[in-house]
Short mmCIF file of C-alpha atoms in Angstrom, two decimals:
data_model
loop_
_atom_site.label_atom_id
_atom_site.label_comp_id
_atom_site.label_asym_id
_atom_site.label_seq_id
_atom_site.Cartn_x
_atom_site.Cartn_y
_atom_site.Cartn_z
CA GLU A 1 9.74 -18.31 -25.15
CA VAL A 2 9.53 -19.26 -21.47
CA HIS A 3 6.05 -20.34 -20.45
CA LEU A 4 4.64 -21.58 -17.14
CA ALA A 5 1.04 -22.64 -16.58
CA GLU A 6 -0.59 -23.70 -13.34
CA SER A 7 -3.44 -26.17 -13.11
CA GLY A 8 -5.32 -28.17 -10.50
CA GLY A 9 -6.85 -25.40 -8.46
CA GLY A 10 -10.42 -25.08 -7.27
CA LEU A 11 -12.65 -25.32 -4.23
CA VAL A 12 -11.62 -27.70 -1.46
CA GLN A 13 -12.85 -28.26 2.07
CA PRO A 14 -10.66 -27.52 5.09
CA GLY A 15 -8.47 -30.44 6.05
CA ARG A 16 -8.48 -31.90 2.55
CA SER A 17 -5.66 -32.09 0.00
CA LEU A 18 -5.01 -30.64 -3.43
CA ARG A 19 -2.15 -30.92 -5.90
CA LEU A 20 -1.20 -28.10 -8.22
CA SER A 21 0.82 -28.65 -11.35
CA CYS A 22 3.12 -26.22 -13.14
CA THR A 23 3.65 -27.15 -16.76
CA THR A 24 6.56 -25.39 -18.39
CA SER A 25 8.20 -24.93 -21.77
CA GLY A 26 10.82 -22.83 -23.49
CA PHE A 27 13.80 -23.44 -21.22
CA ALA A 28 16.05 -26.20 -19.86
CA PHE A 29 13.72 -27.16 -17.04
CA GLY A 30 16.19 -29.25 -15.06
CA ASP A 31 18.69 -26.42 -14.80
CA PHE A 32 16.46 -24.04 -12.85
CA ALA A 33 14.83 -23.85 -9.45
CA LEU A 34 11.06 -23.52 -9.43
CA THR A 35 9.28 -21.43 -6.83
CA TRP A 36 5.68 -21.15 -5.68
CA VAL A 37 4.34 -17.76 -4.57
CA ARG A 38 0.80 -17.11 -3.39
CA GLN A 39 -1.45 -14.10 -3.02
CA ALA A 40 -4.52 -14.12 -0.81
CA PRO A 41 -7.48 -12.12 -2.14
CA GLY A 42 -6.72 -8.41 -1.95
CA LYS A 43 -3.39 -9.04 -0.21
CA GLY A 44 0.30 -9.01 -1.02
CA LEU A 45 2.71 -11.68 -2.21
CA GLU A 46 3.91 -14.54 -0.03
CA TRP A 47 6.76 -16.91 -0.89
CA VAL A 48 5.57 -20.49 -0.35
CA GLY A 49 8.61 -22.57 -1.21
CA PHE A 50 10.98 -23.76 -3.89
CA ILE A 51 12.65 -26.80 -5.33
CA SER A 52 16.16 -26.64 -6.69
CA GLY A 53 17.32 -27.82 -10.07
CA LYS A 54 20.27 -30.06 -10.77
CA PRO A 55 22.92 -30.45 -9.52
CA SER A 56 21.33 -29.61 -6.14
CA ALA A 57 19.15 -32.68 -6.65
CA GLY A 58 15.73 -31.35 -5.71
CA ARG A 59 16.44 -29.55 -2.48
CA THR A 60 13.31 -27.95 -1.06
CA GLU A 61 12.63 -25.10 1.35
CA TYR A 62 9.28 -23.88 2.66
CA ALA A 63 7.71 -20.95 4.41
CA ALA A 64 6.94 -21.59 8.06
CA SER A 65 3.21 -21.18 7.36
CA VAL A 66 3.14 -24.25 5.10
CA LYS A 67 6.06 -26.35 6.33
CA GLY A 68 4.97 -29.90 7.14
CA ARG A 69 1.75 -29.52 5.13
CA PHE A 70 2.95 -28.59 1.65
CA SER A 71 5.55 -30.33 -0.46
CA ILE A 72 7.09 -29.44 -3.79
CA SER A 73 8.36 -31.97 -6.31
CA ARG A 74 9.40 -31.99 -9.93
CA ASP A 75 9.47 -34.32 -12.90
CA ASP A 76 12.34 -33.21 -15.10
CA SER A 77 11.35 -35.68 -17.83
CA LYS A 78 8.01 -33.86 -18.23
CA SER A 79 9.15 -30.32 -17.32
CA ILE A 80 6.48 -30.17 -14.64
CA ALA A 81 6.63 -29.05 -11.02
CA TYR A 82 4.06 -29.89 -8.38
CA LEU A 83 2.77 -28.35 -5.19
CA GLN A 84 1.12 -30.93 -2.95
CA MET A 85 -1.04 -29.22 -0.37
CA ASN A 86 -2.30 -31.26 2.59
CA SER A 87 -4.32 -30.35 5.67
CA LEU A 88 -5.56 -27.23 3.93
CA LYS A 89 -6.78 -24.31 6.00
CA THR A 90 -9.03 -21.41 5.08
CA ASP A 91 -5.95 -19.15 5.33
CA ASP A 92 -4.47 -21.04 2.36
CA THR A 93 -7.07 -19.49 0.08
CA ALA A 94 -5.08 -17.62 -2.53
CA VAL A 95 -3.96 -17.40 -6.12
CA TYR A 96 -0.92 -19.63 -6.44
CA TYR A 97 1.79 -18.66 -8.89
CA CYS A 98 4.50 -20.90 -10.28
CA THR A 99 7.65 -18.90 -10.96
CA ARG A 100 11.15 -19.36 -12.28
CA GLY A 101 14.25 -17.51 -11.30
CA PRO A 102 17.77 -17.32 -12.65
CA TYR A 103 19.42 -19.86 -10.36
CA TYR A 104 19.40 -23.63 -9.90
CA ASP A 105 20.05 -23.73 -6.16
CA SER A 106 17.81 -20.99 -4.77
CA SER A 107 14.68 -19.03 -5.57
CA GLY A 108 16.38 -15.69 -6.05
CA TYR A 109 14.11 -13.27 -7.83
CA CYS A 110 11.27 -14.40 -10.11
CA ASP A 111 11.79 -13.44 -13.71
CA TYR A 112 9.01 -15.60 -15.16
CA TRP A 113 5.53 -16.13 -13.72
CA GLY A 114 2.57 -18.28 -14.61
CA GLN A 115 -0.87 -16.69 -14.80
CA GLY A 116 -1.78 -18.13 -11.42
CA ILE A 117 -4.47 -20.52 -10.22
CA LEU A 118 -7.06 -19.89 -7.54
CA VAL A 119 -7.34 -22.23 -4.60
CA THR A 120 -10.34 -21.67 -2.35
CA VAL A 121 -10.48 -23.50 0.97
CA SER A 122 -13.98 -23.38 2.33
CA SER A 123 -16.66 -25.64 3.76
CA GLU B 1 13.27 -13.32 8.85
CA VAL B 2 14.00 -10.14 6.93
CA VAL B 3 11.06 -7.76 7.12
CA MET B 4 10.56 -5.55 4.06
CA THR B 5 8.70 -2.28 4.61
CA GLN B 6 7.44 -0.23 1.68
CA SER B 7 6.36 3.38 1.79
CA PRO B 8 4.06 4.99 1.15
CA ALA B 9 1.19 2.51 1.02
CA THR B 10 -0.49 4.64 -1.65
CA LEU B 11 1.09 7.26 -3.87
CA SER B 12 -0.95 9.66 -5.95
CA VAL B 13 0.93 11.14 -8.89
CA SER B 14 -0.09 12.92 -12.07
CA PRO B 15 0.77 11.47 -15.48
CA GLY B 16 4.06 12.89 -16.70
CA ASP B 17 5.38 13.43 -13.18
CA ARG B 18 8.04 11.45 -11.33
CA ALA B 19 7.20 8.78 -8.75
CA THR B 20 9.55 7.66 -6.01
CA LEU B 21 8.78 4.46 -4.09
CA SER B 22 10.75 3.31 -1.06
CA CYS B 23 11.59 -0.09 0.38
CA ARG B 24 13.45 -0.72 3.62
CA ALA B 25 14.90 -4.02 4.84
CA SER B 26 15.15 -4.89 8.53
CA GLN B 27 18.76 -5.99 8.03
CA THR B 28 21.28 -5.64 5.30
CA ILE B 29 20.49 -7.43 2.07
CA PHE B 30 23.38 -5.87 0.11
CA SER B 31 21.97 -5.44 -3.42
CA ASN B 32 19.81 -8.56 -3.45
CA LEU B 33 16.55 -6.75 -4.07
CA ALA B 34 13.97 -7.02 -6.81
CA TRP B 35 11.03 -4.83 -7.78
CA TYR B 36 7.82 -6.09 -9.38
CA GLN B 37 4.83 -4.39 -10.95
CA GLN B 38 1.37 -5.95 -10.69
CA LYS B 39 -1.76 -4.85 -12.52
CA PRO B 40 -5.25 -6.09 -11.58
CA GLY B 41 -5.89 -9.66 -12.65
CA GLN B 42 -2.32 -10.19 -13.82
CA PRO B 43 0.73 -11.88 -12.32
CA PRO B 44 3.55 -9.68 -11.10
CA ARG B 45 6.13 -8.60 -13.65
CA LEU B 46 9.81 -8.35 -12.79
CA LEU B 47 11.10 -4.81 -13.27
CA ILE B 48 14.41 -4.60 -11.44
CA TYR B 49 16.84 -7.09 -9.92
CA GLY B 50 20.17 -6.61 -8.20
CA ALA B 51 18.64 -3.37 -6.85
CA SER B 52 19.36 -1.47 -10.06
CA THR B 53 19.40 -3.75 -13.13
CA ARG B 54 16.38 -3.46 -15.39
CA ALA B 55 14.85 -6.73 -16.51
CA THR B 56 14.52 -7.47 -20.20
CA GLY B 57 12.05 -5.21 -21.94
CA VAL B 58 11.56 -2.81 -19.04
CA PRO B 59 11.49 0.84 -20.18
CA ALA B 60 14.34 3.12 -19.20
CA ARG B 61 11.97 5.37 -17.22
CA PHE B 62 12.13 2.72 -14.47
CA SER B 63 15.25 2.88 -12.33
CA GLY B 64 16.28 1.30 -9.06
CA SER B 65 18.85 2.41 -6.54
CA GLY B 66 20.13 1.68 -3.06
CA SER B 67 22.00 -1.00 -1.18
CA GLY B 68 22.17 -2.36 2.33
CA THR B 69 18.79 -1.58 3.85
CA GLU B 70 17.39 1.37 1.87
CA PHE B 71 16.14 1.10 -1.69
CA THR B 72 14.23 3.26 -4.13
CA LEU B 73 12.28 2.66 -7.32
CA THR B 74 11.92 5.76 -9.45
CA ILE B 75 9.59 6.08 -12.39
CA SER B 76 10.27 9.20 -14.37
CA SER B 77 7.52 10.74 -16.48
CA LEU B 78 4.66 8.43 -15.50
CA GLN B 79 2.66 6.84 -18.27
CA SER B 80 -0.94 5.66 -17.93
CA GLU B 81 0.17 2.02 -17.99
CA ASP B 82 2.45 2.55 -14.97
CA PHE B 83 -0.39 2.91 -12.49
CA ALA B 84 -0.30 -0.38 -10.62
CA VAL B 85 0.90 -1.97 -7.38
CA TYR B 86 4.64 -2.29 -6.85
CA TYR B 87 6.35 -4.83 -4.61
CA CYS B 88 9.93 -5.17 -3.46
CA GLN B 89 11.45 -8.55 -2.57
CA GLN B 90 14.69 -9.52 -0.88
CA TYR B 91 16.62 -12.61 -1.87
CA GLU B 92 19.69 -12.32 0.37
CA ASN B 93 18.56 -14.06 3.55
CA TRP B 94 16.40 -17.13 3.12
CA PRO B 95 14.28 -18.99 3.83
CA PRO B 96 11.96 -17.27 3.65
CA TYR B 97 12.27 -14.90 0.74
CA THR B 98 10.20 -11.91 1.74
CA PHE B 99 8.18 -9.26 -0.05
CA GLY B 100 7.15 -5.82 0.99
CA GLN B 101 3.44 -5.16 1.49
CA GLY B 102 3.23 -3.16 -1.73
CA THR B 103 2.78 0.44 -2.82
CA LYS B 104 -0.26 1.33 -4.89
CA LEU B 105 0.55 3.98 -7.47
CA GLU B 106 -2.63 5.79 -8.43
CA ILE B 107 -3.53 8.62 -10.73
CA LYS B 108 -3.79 12.01 -9.07
#
Protein backbone atom coordinates (compact mmCIF):
# COMPACT_ATOMS: atom_id res chain seq x y z
CA GLU A 1 0.00 0.00 0.00
CA VAL A 2 1.34 3.43 -0.96
CA HIS A 3 1.83 5.68 2.04
CA LEU A 4 3.16 9.24 2.37
CA ALA A 5 3.56 11.11 5.64
CA GLU A 6 4.66 14.69 6.14
CA SER A 7 6.54 15.91 9.19
CA GLY A 8 8.43 18.97 10.37
CA GLY A 9 5.69 21.56 10.35
CA GLY A 10 4.81 24.05 13.05
CA LEU A 11 4.99 27.71 13.99
CA VAL A 12 7.84 29.77 12.57
CA GLN A 13 8.58 33.47 12.49
CA PRO A 14 8.66 35.43 9.24
CA GLY A 15 12.05 35.35 7.58
CA ARG A 16 13.05 32.07 9.21
CA SER A 17 13.47 28.62 7.67
CA LEU A 18 11.76 25.27 8.03
CA ARG A 19 12.29 21.87 6.44
CA LEU A 20 9.45 19.47 5.79
CA SER A 21 10.00 15.78 5.27
CA CYS A 22 7.87 13.34 3.31
CA THR A 23 8.44 9.76 4.39
CA THR A 24 7.10 7.19 1.97
CA SER A 25 6.55 3.46 1.65
CA GLY A 26 4.82 0.94 -0.55
CA PHE A 27 6.27 1.84 -3.94
CA ALA A 28 9.56 2.11 -5.83
CA PHE A 29 10.39 5.58 -4.57
CA GLY A 30 13.15 6.36 -7.04
CA ASP A 31 10.92 5.73 -10.04
CA PHE A 32 8.41 8.49 -9.30
CA ALA A 33 8.32 12.26 -9.15
CA LEU A 34 7.26 13.75 -5.83
CA THR A 35 5.19 16.92 -5.68
CA TRP A 36 4.35 19.39 -2.93
CA VAL A 37 0.93 21.06 -2.91
CA ARG A 38 -0.25 23.55 -0.31
CA GLN A 39 -3.57 24.88 0.89
CA ALA A 40 -3.89 28.11 2.83
CA PRO A 41 -6.58 28.11 5.54
CA GLY A 42 -10.01 28.13 3.93
CA LYS A 43 -8.53 28.41 0.44
CA GLY A 44 -7.94 26.23 -2.60
CA LEU A 45 -5.02 24.10 -3.71
CA GLU A 46 -1.73 25.53 -4.95
CA TRP A 47 1.04 23.54 -6.65
CA VAL A 48 4.34 24.36 -4.96
CA GLY A 49 6.86 22.31 -6.90
CA PHE A 50 8.16 18.88 -7.76
CA ILE A 51 11.27 16.79 -8.03
CA SER A 52 11.63 14.17 -10.73
CA GLY A 53 12.59 10.56 -10.24
CA LYS A 54 15.26 8.69 -12.13
CA PRO A 55 16.32 8.80 -14.88
CA SER A 56 15.61 12.55 -14.90
CA ALA A 57 18.11 12.82 -12.04
CA GLY A 58 16.25 15.07 -9.63
CA ARG A 59 15.03 17.83 -11.88
CA THR A 60 13.04 20.41 -9.95
CA GLU A 61 10.43 23.00 -10.88
CA TYR A 62 8.74 25.56 -8.64
CA ALA A 63 5.80 27.89 -8.55
CA ALA A 64 6.72 31.53 -9.06
CA SER A 65 5.50 32.35 -5.54
CA VAL A 66 8.20 30.18 -3.93
CA LYS A 67 10.97 30.10 -6.54
CA GLY A 68 14.30 31.14 -5.05
CA ARG A 69 13.05 30.56 -1.49
CA PHE A 70 11.96 26.92 -1.49
CA SER A 71 13.90 23.89 -2.65
CA ILE A 72 12.94 20.27 -3.00
CA SER A 73 15.33 17.36 -2.63
CA ARG A 74 15.11 13.62 -2.22
CA ASP A 75 17.02 10.78 -0.65
CA ASP A 76 16.24 7.68 -2.66
CA SER A 77 18.11 5.46 -0.19
CA LYS A 78 15.64 6.46 2.56
CA SER A 79 12.53 6.98 0.38
CA ILE A 80 12.18 10.50 1.75
CA ALA A 81 11.57 13.81 0.01
CA TYR A 82 12.21 17.21 1.54
CA LEU A 83 10.84 20.70 1.16
CA GLN A 84 13.31 23.31 2.40
CA MET A 85 11.53 26.59 2.99
CA ASN A 86 13.64 29.72 3.49
CA SER A 87 12.73 33.39 3.96
CA LEU A 88 9.24 32.39 5.01
CA LYS A 89 6.41 34.87 4.67
CA THR A 90 3.04 35.02 6.37
CA ASP A 91 1.48 34.12 2.99
CA ASP A 92 3.24 30.75 3.19
CA THR A 93 0.94 29.72 6.03
CA ALA A 94 -0.80 26.61 4.78
CA VAL A 95 -1.24 22.88 5.05
CA TYR A 96 1.49 21.32 2.95
CA TYR A 97 0.78 18.04 1.20
CA CYS A 98 3.32 15.62 -0.21
CA THR A 99 1.91 13.85 -3.25
CA ARG A 100 2.88 11.25 -5.80
CA GLY A 101 1.81 11.02 -9.39
CA PRO A 102 2.15 8.41 -12.09
CA TYR A 103 5.23 9.78 -13.84
CA TYR A 104 8.95 10.07 -13.14
CA ASP A 105 9.63 13.26 -15.09
CA SER A 106 6.70 15.51 -14.22
CA SER A 107 4.08 16.06 -11.55
CA GLY A 108 1.10 15.09 -13.67
CA TYR A 109 -1.92 14.43 -11.51
CA CYS A 110 -1.65 13.39 -7.86
CA ASP A 111 -2.92 9.91 -7.21
CA TYR A 112 -1.55 9.58 -3.67
CA TRP A 113 -1.54 12.24 -0.95
CA GLY A 114 -0.14 12.49 2.53
CA GLN A 115 -2.39 13.71 5.34
CA GLY A 116 -0.75 17.12 5.23
CA ILE A 117 1.19 19.19 7.75
CA LEU A 118 0.39 22.69 8.94
CA VAL A 119 2.98 25.42 8.64
CA THR A 120 2.12 28.68 10.37
CA VAL A 121 4.28 31.72 9.69
CA SER A 122 3.64 34.34 12.30
CA SER A 123 5.49 36.61 14.69
CA GLU B 1 0.02 30.10 -16.95
CA VAL B 2 -3.17 28.16 -17.62
CA VAL B 3 -6.04 29.58 -15.58
CA MET B 4 -8.66 27.04 -14.50
CA THR B 5 -12.14 28.39 -13.78
CA GLN B 6 -14.74 26.26 -12.03
CA SER B 7 -18.45 26.92 -11.92
CA PRO B 8 -20.55 27.29 -9.98
CA ALA B 9 -18.72 28.20 -6.79
CA THR B 10 -21.45 26.47 -4.77
CA LEU B 11 -23.95 23.91 -5.97
CA SER B 12 -26.95 22.88 -3.91
CA VAL B 13 -28.38 19.49 -4.85
CA SER B 14 -30.70 17.04 -3.16
CA PRO B 15 -29.54 13.50 -2.33
CA GLY B 16 -30.43 11.16 -5.16
CA ASP B 17 -30.27 13.90 -7.78
CA ARG B 18 -27.59 14.50 -10.41
CA ALA B 19 -24.83 17.09 -10.00
CA THR B 20 -22.95 18.66 -12.88
CA LEU B 21 -19.75 20.61 -12.16
CA SER B 22 -17.87 22.59 -14.80
CA CYS B 23 -14.22 23.45 -15.32
CA ARG B 24 -12.84 25.68 -18.04
CA ALA B 25 -9.20 26.12 -19.05
CA SER B 26 -7.85 29.39 -20.45
CA GLN B 27 -6.13 27.48 -23.25
CA THR B 28 -6.32 24.00 -24.59
CA ILE B 29 -5.13 21.27 -22.27
CA PHE B 30 -6.32 18.40 -24.50
CA SER B 31 -7.44 15.71 -22.01
CA ASN B 32 -4.84 16.41 -19.35
CA LEU B 33 -7.31 17.18 -16.60
CA ALA B 34 -7.90 15.65 -13.20
CA TRP B 35 -10.73 15.99 -10.70
CA TYR B 36 -10.33 15.72 -6.92
CA GLN B 37 -12.76 15.50 -4.03
CA GLN B 38 -11.90 17.03 -0.67
CA LYS B 39 -13.81 16.61 2.58
CA PRO B 40 -13.17 18.79 5.65
CA GLY B 41 -9.95 17.91 7.44
CA GLN B 42 -8.88 15.42 4.79
CA PRO B 43 -6.45 15.56 1.87
CA PRO B 44 -7.88 15.66 -1.62
CA ARG B 45 -8.74 12.35 -3.24
CA LEU B 46 -8.16 11.72 -6.93
CA LEU B 47 -11.41 10.91 -8.72
CA ILE B 48 -10.74 11.31 -12.43
CA TYR B 49 -7.64 11.67 -14.61
CA GLY B 50 -7.25 11.98 -18.35
CA ALA B 51 -10.53 13.93 -18.22
CA SER B 52 -12.63 10.77 -18.11
CA THR B 53 -10.79 7.84 -16.48
CA ARG B 54 -11.94 6.95 -12.99
CA ALA B 55 -9.20 6.39 -10.45
CA THR B 56 -8.99 3.10 -8.61
CA GLY B 57 -11.90 2.54 -6.26
CA VAL B 58 -13.97 5.50 -7.45
CA PRO B 59 -17.67 4.61 -7.79
CA ALA B 60 -19.21 4.49 -11.25
CA ARG B 61 -21.62 7.32 -10.37
CA PHE B 62 -18.68 9.68 -10.92
CA SER B 63 -17.96 10.45 -14.56
CA GLY B 64 -15.81 12.99 -16.35
CA SER B 65 -16.07 14.35 -19.85
CA GLY B 66 -14.69 17.02 -22.13
CA SER B 67 -11.49 17.93 -23.89
CA GLY B 68 -9.70 21.04 -25.04
CA THR B 69 -10.93 23.79 -22.74
CA GLU B 70 -14.32 22.62 -21.43
CA PHE B 71 -14.74 19.82 -18.91
CA THR B 72 -17.52 18.40 -16.78
CA LEU B 73 -17.71 16.20 -13.70
CA THR B 74 -21.05 14.50 -13.30
CA ILE B 75 -22.19 12.72 -10.18
CA SER B 76 -25.33 10.74 -10.77
CA SER B 77 -27.63 9.93 -7.87
CA LEU B 78 -25.82 11.86 -5.13
CA GLN B 79 -25.01 10.03 -1.93
CA SER B 80 -24.53 11.70 1.45
CA GLU B 81 -20.78 11.08 1.30
CA ASP B 82 -20.48 12.99 -2.00
CA PHE B 83 -21.08 16.39 -0.44
CA ALA B 84 -17.63 17.95 -0.46
CA VAL B 85 -15.45 20.40 -2.38
CA TYR B 86 -14.33 19.42 -5.87
CA TYR B 87 -11.25 20.72 -7.66
CA CYS B 88 -10.08 20.38 -11.23
CA GLN B 89 -6.39 20.48 -12.15
CA GLN B 90 -4.60 20.73 -15.47
CA TYR B 91 -1.33 18.95 -16.14
CA GLU B 92 -0.74 19.83 -19.80
CA ASN B 93 1.13 23.14 -19.57
CA TRP B 94 3.63 23.47 -16.76
CA PRO B 95 5.11 24.87 -14.69
CA PRO B 96 2.97 25.68 -12.93
CA TYR B 97 0.37 22.96 -12.67
CA THR B 98 -2.83 24.80 -11.86
CA PHE B 99 -6.02 24.05 -9.99
CA GLY B 100 -9.45 25.53 -10.23
CA GLN B 101 -10.76 27.46 -7.23
CA GLY B 102 -13.14 24.66 -6.31
CA THR B 103 -16.87 23.96 -6.32
CA LYS B 104 -18.58 23.27 -3.02
CA LEU B 105 -21.31 20.68 -3.40
CA GLU B 106 -23.82 21.11 -0.60
CA ILE B 107 -27.03 19.45 0.42
CA LYS B 108 -30.18 21.21 -0.73
